[in-house]
Amino acid sequence: MDTIIKKTATPDVLLTSKLQKLFRWETFLILIVMFVFVMNSYLSPYFLDPWNLSDATFNFTEKALIALPMAMLIIAKEIDISVAAIISLSSTFMGLVAQMGAPIYMVVLVGVFVGAVCGLVNGLLVTRFKIPSIVVTIGTMSLFRGISYILLGDQVVRDYPDGFEFFGQGYVYWVFSFELVLFAFFALVFYWLLHRTTFGRYTYAIGNNPDASYFSGIKVDKHRLILFTLVGAMSGVAAVLLTSRLGSTRPSIAMGWELSIITMVVLGGVSILGGSGTIAGVVLAVILMGLVTFGMGLLNIPGIVMTIIVGVMLITVVSLPVLITMYKCKKAKVL
Amino acid sequence: MLRHFIYSREGVLSLIVLVMFFGVGAINPDFISLSNSISIFNDTSILIMLALGQMMVILTRCIDLSVAANVAFTGMVVAMVNRYFPDINMAFLILLSLLIGAFLGAINGLFVWLLKVPSIVITLGTMSIYRGSTFLLSDGAWVNSHQMSASFIALPRFEILSMPVLGWMAIAAIIIVFWAMKFSVWGRNFYSAGGNPMAAFYSGVNVGKVQFYAFLVSGTLAGLCGYLWVSRFAVAYVDVANGFELQVVAACVIGGISIVGGVGTVVGCVIGALFIGVVNNALPIIGVSPFWQMAISGLVIIIAVIANASSDKNKARIILRKSDESADSAQVN
């Protein structure tokens, strides 16, 4: 019986248990972040240097920018696997217009615009044809990156206008890079959007029960379309930053990012089944992953070992609440 | 029966594959020669086997993203065992690859069965763990062809009736899975567990256990493919089959296996994989730059799922009453 209930019930059943309210996932994340921070500063003398810490943020800000709208999309019971391919296509178009001698603002606009169009394509396919988003975006993932390969082949574009490197390499004030400030800004924007507006509440409603939301008068398809476009546009923004940081475009840019972005979101406590999760959790998960990667880098531990740790964390995140509920159920039965 | 097949999704798909195959053959007759056909099939064998496992997983409403990492890990273990014990019996090595693959698949399956956690998250996690473990195991080093024994490399290339053993293995896998999915209760349970878990539960099917079996089979096949991959390309390294999991899922999707579970056939799955195989082999022949390959397969996936979605339209109607017909068009699945 258990199977059936778990499969059909909303994940909120799990998340509204008293234990969950006491030990919120976010609290747990804060504790881990603090632990990792202390451990890192204890293990490596180079960790607590503001410039080193600032450098470390470059590793995750671009992914984190996409993780924010992705969290909203997953809360609304959808998913987008094509984000890394959108970065590639958007970066390709930026490279092409830059080669034609476009000014900086044009290059940036094209980047964000191409991203938004890609997102819109995903959204239209999902809403018009009623295809599960995971399938659509597996297809568009190949399509978008494929178009980059057709346009660029094995070329590399490096002719970006002077000053373009600011977005990915510049600093706004002291150690605060433009990327970091932009991430902080968008984190606030998405916090407001998800937790302080009706748009955000609709997102939860759709994620918990799309049918009920539809019959309550929420324009479910339009909402999904907006979310997909938002994810696409943010991927475009990430593409601007990444292209500017690398100073070059090639079709294989950001390969495999989609899975690490989804990992960030899930690690942040967003339920993959939709309906629950917070922006704060995602931001904490992003910081945690950044700190762990950076700390291990300082200790000369290869990056791939990090992937094992992330994998274990990911599985722990989803298994732990279930194990706790199972344990509680068993206890209740005994009594 | 034949007529039924022609009008079915698989029939249309095989027609498209055949048209493509002979269309390229019209441009270059060598393409449709027997030896080239065999080599295309041989090239696609690993994809076919992995897609068969993935099909069973998808039928039960799950997804296995860890197959490619499983291939890399098992391949590395087998290659390293072979490197340090060159005289080892090949039968033992193949058994070893099956066991390791089954073990890795069982880990996925147990999480899904006992904890009922979403498979996409679990396999996303195990994907990183298996891939990372491959690195830990090999320390990032490669196992190259000169470090492999002659029989290790020769086995999948050994030709029986002018088809390499690799191709025969795929054929054997297709026949076994086809038989199981069509004629055994064990296999039919995959459809019932995915089609309607609630009904399956009340009919006495242990849905979780069926999902566990699906992951077990997928893992076992991935393990075998781990050996085959490493042997075929005569090199084992950490990034073997990187990103291949999505191509496997794509083969299933093209083959008409519904990602929401319960719908799909072995024939469709094989044709879906062959489709990708034919496209990959045909592009260089008709003089299209290989850079087009990715976009074409993406486009094909999208067209295939749109076609499948429109033939599935009746399914959504069952959920709503007739009086809600007007709302139906806007209804979400």
Coordinates of C-alpha atoms in Angstrom, one line a residue, chain B residues 2-324:
Chain B
L2 CA 1.1 -8.0 -40.4
R3 CA -1.5 -5.3 -41.1
H4 CA -1.6 -4.5 -37.5
F5 CA 2.1 -4.1 -37.4
I6 CA 2.2 -1.8 -40.5
Y7 CA -0.2 0.7 -38.9
S8 CA 1.5 0.5 -35.5
R9 CA 4.0 3.0 -34.2
E10 CA 6.8 0.4 -34.7
G11 CA 5.6 -0.2 -38.2
V12 CA 5.8 3.5 -39.2
L13 CA 9.1 3.8 -37.5
S14 CA 10.7 0.8 -39.2
L15 CA 9.4 2.2 -42.5
I16 CA 11.2 5.5 -41.8
V17 CA 14.4 3.6 -40.9
L18 CA 14.1 1.5 -44.1
V19 CA 13.4 4.5 -46.3
M20 CA 16.4 6.3 -44.8
F21 CA 18.6 3.1 -45.2
F22 CA 17.7 2.6 -48.8
G23 CA 17.6 6.3 -49.6
V24 CA 21.3 6.5 -48.6
G25 CA 21.8 3.3 -50.5
A26 CA 20.5 5.0 -53.6
I27 CA 23.3 7.6 -53.3
N28 CA 25.9 5.1 -52.3
P29 CA 25.2 1.4 -53.1
D30 CA 28.0 0.3 -50.8
F31 CA 25.9 1.5 -47.8
I32 CA 23.3 -1.2 -48.2
S33 CA 25.7 -4.0 -48.9
L34 CA 25.4 -6.9 -46.5
S35 CA 28.8 -6.3 -44.9
N36 CA 28.0 -2.7 -44.2
S37 CA 24.6 -3.5 -42.9
I38 CA 26.2 -5.9 -40.5
S39 CA 28.8 -3.3 -39.5
I40 CA 26.0 -0.8 -38.8
F41 CA 24.2 -3.3 -36.6
N42 CA 27.4 -4.2 -34.9
D43 CA 28.1 -0.5 -34.2
T44 CA 24.7 -0.1 -32.7
S45 CA 24.8 -3.3 -30.6
I46 CA 25.9 -1.7 -27.4
L47 CA 23.2 1.0 -27.8
I48 CA 20.6 -1.7 -28.4
M49 CA 21.5 -3.7 -25.3
L50 CA 21.5 -0.6 -23.1
A51 CA 18.3 0.6 -24.6
L52 CA 16.6 -2.7 -23.8
G53 CA 17.5 -2.4 -20.1
Q54 CA 16.5 1.2 -20.1
M55 CA 13.2 0.3 -21.7
M56 CA 12.3 -2.0 -18.8
V57 CA 13.2 0.7 -16.3
I58 CA 11.1 3.4 -18.2
L59 CA 8.2 1.0 -18.5
T60 CA 8.0 0.9 -14.7
R61 CA 7.8 4.7 -14.5
C62 CA 11.5 5.1 -13.6
I63 CA 14.6 6.2 -15.4
D64 CA 18.2 5.0 -15.1
L65 CA 20.7 7.8 -15.7
S66 CA 23.6 5.7 -14.3
V67 CA 24.0 3.2 -17.1
A68 CA 26.8 5.0 -18.8
A69 CA 28.7 5.4 -15.5
N70 CA 28.0 1.7 -14.9
V71 CA 29.6 0.9 -18.3
A72 CA 32.7 3.0 -17.4
F73 CA 33.1 1.4 -14.0
T74 CA 32.5 -2.2 -15.0
G75 CA 34.7 -1.7 -18.1
M76 CA 37.5 -0.4 -16.0
V77 CA 37.3 -3.2 -13.4
V78 CA 37.3 -5.8 -16.1
A79 CA 40.2 -4.2 -18.0
M80 CA 42.2 -3.9 -14.8
V81 CA 41.6 -7.5 -13.8
N82 CA 42.7 -8.5 -17.3
R83 CA 45.8 -6.3 -17.1
Y84 CA 47.0 -7.9 -13.9
F85 CA 45.9 -11.4 -14.7
P86 CA 46.3 -11.7 -18.4
D87 CA 45.8 -15.5 -18.5
I88 CA 42.4 -15.2 -16.8
N89 CA 39.5 -17.2 -18.4
M90 CA 37.3 -15.0 -20.6
A91 CA 34.1 -16.7 -19.3
F92 CA 35.1 -15.6 -15.8
L93 CA 35.6 -12.0 -17.0
I94 CA 32.3 -11.9 -18.7
L95 CA 30.6 -13.3 -15.6
L96 CA 32.5 -10.8 -13.5
S97 CA 31.2 -7.9 -15.7
L98 CA 27.6 -9.2 -15.4
L99 CA 27.9 -9.5 -11.7
I100 CA 29.4 -6.0 -11.1
G101 CA 26.8 -4.5 -13.4
A102 CA 24.0 -6.3 -11.6
F103 CA 25.4 -5.2 -8.3
L104 CA 25.5 -1.5 -9.4
G105 CA 22.0 -1.8 -10.8
A106 CA 20.7 -3.5 -7.6
I107 CA 21.9 -0.5 -5.6
N108 CA 19.7 1.8 -7.7
G109 CA 16.9 -0.7 -7.5
L110 CA 17.0 -1.2 -3.8
F111 CA 16.8 2.6 -3.2
V112 CA 13.8 2.8 -5.5
W113 CA 12.1 -0.3 -4.0
L114 CA 12.7 0.0 -0.3
L115 CA 12.8 3.8 0.1
K116 CA 10.5 4.7 -2.7
V117 CA 12.7 7.7 -3.6
P118 CA 12.4 9.2 -7.2
S119 CA 14.7 7.2 -9.5
I120 CA 15.9 10.2 -11.4
V121 CA 17.5 11.6 -8.2
I122 CA 19.0 8.2 -7.1
T123 CA 20.5 7.5 -10.5
L124 CA 21.8 11.0 -10.8
G125 CA 23.6 10.4 -7.6
T126 CA 24.9 7.0 -8.4
M127 CA 25.9 8.2 -11.8
S128 CA 28.4 10.6 -10.1
I129 CA 29.4 8.0 -7.6
Y130 CA 30.1 5.2 -10.1
R131 CA 32.0 7.6 -12.4
G132 CA 34.0 9.0 -9.5
S133 CA 34.7 5.5 -8.2
T134 CA 36.1 4.6 -11.7
F135 CA 38.6 7.5 -11.2
L136 CA 39.5 6.3 -7.7
L137 CA 40.0 2.8 -8.9
S138 CA 42.2 3.7 -11.9
D139 CA 43.8 6.8 -10.3
G140 CA 42.9 8.5 -13.6
A141 CA 45.2 6.2 -15.6
W142 CA 44.2 4.6 -18.9
V143 CA 44.3 0.9 -19.6
N144 CA 45.6 0.7 -23.2
S145 CA 45.3 -2.0 -25.8
H146 CA 48.8 -3.3 -25.3
Q147 CA 48.0 -3.9 -21.7
M148 CA 45.0 -6.1 -22.6
S149 CA 45.4 -9.8 -23.4
A150 CA 44.7 -10.9 -27.0
S151 CA 41.6 -12.9 -26.2
F152 CA 40.2 -9.9 -24.2
I153 CA 40.2 -7.8 -27.4
A154 CA 39.4 -10.6 -29.8
L155 CA 36.3 -12.0 -28.3
P156 CA 33.7 -9.5 -29.4
R157 CA 35.4 -9.4 -32.8
F158 CA 35.2 -13.1 -33.4
E159 CA 33.0 -13.7 -36.4
I160 CA 30.3 -16.3 -36.6
L161 CA 28.5 -16.4 -40.0
S162 CA 30.3 -13.1 -40.9
M163 CA 28.8 -11.3 -37.9
P164 CA 31.0 -10.5 -34.9
V165 CA 30.1 -11.9 -31.5
L166 CA 29.1 -8.4 -30.4
G167 CA 26.3 -8.4 -32.8
W168 CA 25.2 -11.9 -31.8
M169 CA 25.1 -10.9 -28.2
A170 CA 22.8 -8.0 -29.1
I171 CA 20.6 -10.5 -31.0
A172 CA 20.6 -12.8 -28.1
A173 CA 19.6 -10.0 -25.7
I174 CA 16.8 -8.9 -28.1
I175 CA 15.4 -12.4 -28.3
I176 CA 15.6 -13.1 -24.5
V177 CA 14.0 -9.7 -23.6
F178 CA 11.4 -10.0 -26.3
W179 CA 10.4 -13.4 -25.0
A180 CA 10.3 -12.3 -21.4
M181 CA 8.3 -9.2 -22.1
K182 CA 5.8 -10.9 -24.3
F183 CA 5.3 -14.4 -22.8
S184 CA 6.4 -14.4 -19.2
V185 CA 4.3 -13.2 -16.2
W186 CA 7.5 -11.7 -14.9
G187 CA 7.8 -9.5 -18.1
R188 CA 4.1 -8.6 -18.3
N189 CA 4.3 -7.3 -14.7
F190 CA 6.5 -4.5 -16.0
Y191 CA 3.6 -3.2 -18.1
S192 CA 1.1 -3.5 -15.3
A193 CA 3.4 -1.9 -12.7
G194 CA 4.0 1.0 -15.1
G195 CA 0.6 1.3 -16.7
N196 CA -1.4 1.5 -13.5
P197 CA 0.6 1.0 -10.3
M198 CA -2.6 1.1 -8.2
A199 CA -4.4 -1.6 -10.2
A200 CA -1.1 -3.6 -10.3
F201 CA -0.9 -3.4 -6.5
Y202 CA -4.5 -4.6 -6.0
S203 CA -3.8 -7.5 -8.4
G204 CA -1.0 -8.6 -6.2
V205 CA 2.0 -7.2 -8.1
N206 CA 4.7 -5.9 -5.9
V207 CA 5.4 -2.7 -7.9
G208 CA 8.6 -1.8 -6.0
K209 CA 10.0 -5.3 -6.6
V210 CA 9.2 -5.0 -10.3
Q211 CA 11.1 -1.7 -10.4
F212 CA 14.0 -3.4 -8.6
Y213 CA 14.1 -6.1 -11.3
A214 CA 14.1 -3.5 -14.0
F215 CA 17.1 -1.8 -12.5
L216 CA 18.8 -5.2 -12.0
V217 CA 18.4 -6.1 -15.7
S218 CA 19.5 -2.6 -16.8
G219 CA 22.5 -2.8 -14.6
T220 CA 23.4 -6.3 -15.7
L221 CA 23.2 -5.3 -19.4
A222 CA 25.2 -2.2 -18.7
G223 CA 27.9 -4.4 -17.0
L224 CA 28.1 -6.6 -20.0
C225 CA 28.3 -3.5 -22.2
G226 CA 31.1 -2.3 -20.0
Y227 CA 33.3 -5.2 -21.0
L228 CA 32.1 -5.0 -24.7
W229 CA 32.8 -1.2 -24.9
V230 CA 36.3 -1.4 -23.4
S231 CA 37.2 -4.4 -25.5
R232 CA 35.7 -2.9 -28.7
F233 CA 37.6 0.4 -28.4
A234 CA 40.5 -1.4 -26.8
V235 CA 40.9 1.3 -24.2
A236 CA 39.5 1.9 -20.7
Y237 CA 39.5 5.3 -19.0
V238 CA 37.3 7.4 -16.7
D239 CA 35.3 9.2 -19.4
V240 CA 34.2 6.1 -21.3
A241 CA 30.6 6.5 -22.5
N242 CA 30.4 9.9 -21.0
G243 CA 26.9 11.3 -21.7
F244 CA 25.8 8.1 -23.3
E245 CA 22.9 7.7 -20.9
L246 CA 20.9 10.4 -22.6
Q247 CA 21.5 8.7 -26.0
V248 CA 20.1 5.5 -24.6
V249 CA 17.0 7.3 -23.3
A250 CA 16.7 9.0 -26.7
A251 CA 16.7 5.6 -28.4
C252 CA 13.9 4.5 -26.2
V253 CA 11.9 7.7 -26.7
I254 CA 12.3 7.5 -30.5
G255 CA 11.2 3.9 -30.3
G256 CA 7.9 5.0 -28.8
I257 CA 8.5 4.0 -25.2
S258 CA 6.4 6.3 -23.2
I259 CA 8.3 8.1 -20.5
V260 CA 5.3 8.1 -18.2
G261 CA 5.5 4.3 -18.1
G262 CA 3.5 1.3 -19.2
V263 CA 3.7 1.8 -23.0
G264 CA 6.4 0.4 -25.3
T265 CA 7.7 -2.6 -27.1
V266 CA 11.0 -4.4 -27.6
V267 CA 10.7 -4.0 -31.3
G268 CA 10.1 -0.2 -31.0
C269 CA 13.1 0.0 -28.7
V270 CA 15.4 -1.8 -31.1
I271 CA 14.2 0.2 -34.1
G272 CA 14.7 3.4 -32.1
A273 CA 18.3 2.4 -31.4
L274 CA 18.8 1.3 -35.0
F275 CA 17.5 4.7 -36.1
I276 CA 20.2 6.5 -34.2
G277 CA 22.8 3.9 -35.6
V278 CA 21.7 4.4 -39.2
V279 CA 21.7 8.2 -38.9
N280 CA 25.2 8.2 -37.4
N281 CA 26.5 5.9 -40.1
A282 CA 24.7 7.6 -43.0
L283 CA 25.7 11.2 -42.5
P284 CA 29.4 10.8 -43.5
I285 CA 28.3 8.7 -46.5
I286 CA 25.9 11.3 -47.9
G287 CA 28.5 14.0 -47.4
V288 CA 26.8 15.8 -44.5
S289 CA 29.3 17.2 -42.0
P290 CA 29.3 15.1 -38.8
F291 CA 28.5 18.3 -37.0
W292 CA 24.9 18.0 -38.2
Q293 CA 24.5 14.7 -36.5
M294 CA 23.5 16.0 -33.1
A295 CA 21.0 18.5 -34.3
I296 CA 19.4 15.9 -36.5
S297 CA 19.0 13.4 -33.7
G298 CA 17.6 16.1 -31.5
L299 CA 15.0 17.1 -34.2
V300 CA 14.1 13.4 -34.7
I301 CA 13.5 12.9 -31.0
I302 CA 11.2 15.9 -30.9
I303 CA 9.3 14.8 -34.0
A304 CA 9.0 11.3 -32.7
V305 CA 7.6 12.4 -29.3
I306 CA 5.2 14.8 -30.9
A307 CA 4.0 11.9 -33.2
N308 CA 3.7 9.7 -30.1
A309 CA 1.9 12.3 -28.1
S310 CA -0.8 12.9 -30.8
S311 CA -1.4 9.2 -31.0
D312 CA -1.8 9.0 -27.2
K313 CA -4.5 11.7 -27.1
N314 CA -7.2 9.3 -26.3
K315 CA -5.5 8.3 -23.1
A316 CA -6.0 11.7 -21.5
R317 CA -9.7 11.6 -22.2
I318 CA -10.2 8.6 -19.9
I319 CA -9.2 10.8 -16.9
L320 CA -12.0 13.3 -17.5
R321 CA -15.7 12.7 -18.1
K322 CA -17.3 13.4 -21.4
S323 CA -18.9 16.5 -20.2
D324 CA -15.5 18.1 -19.6

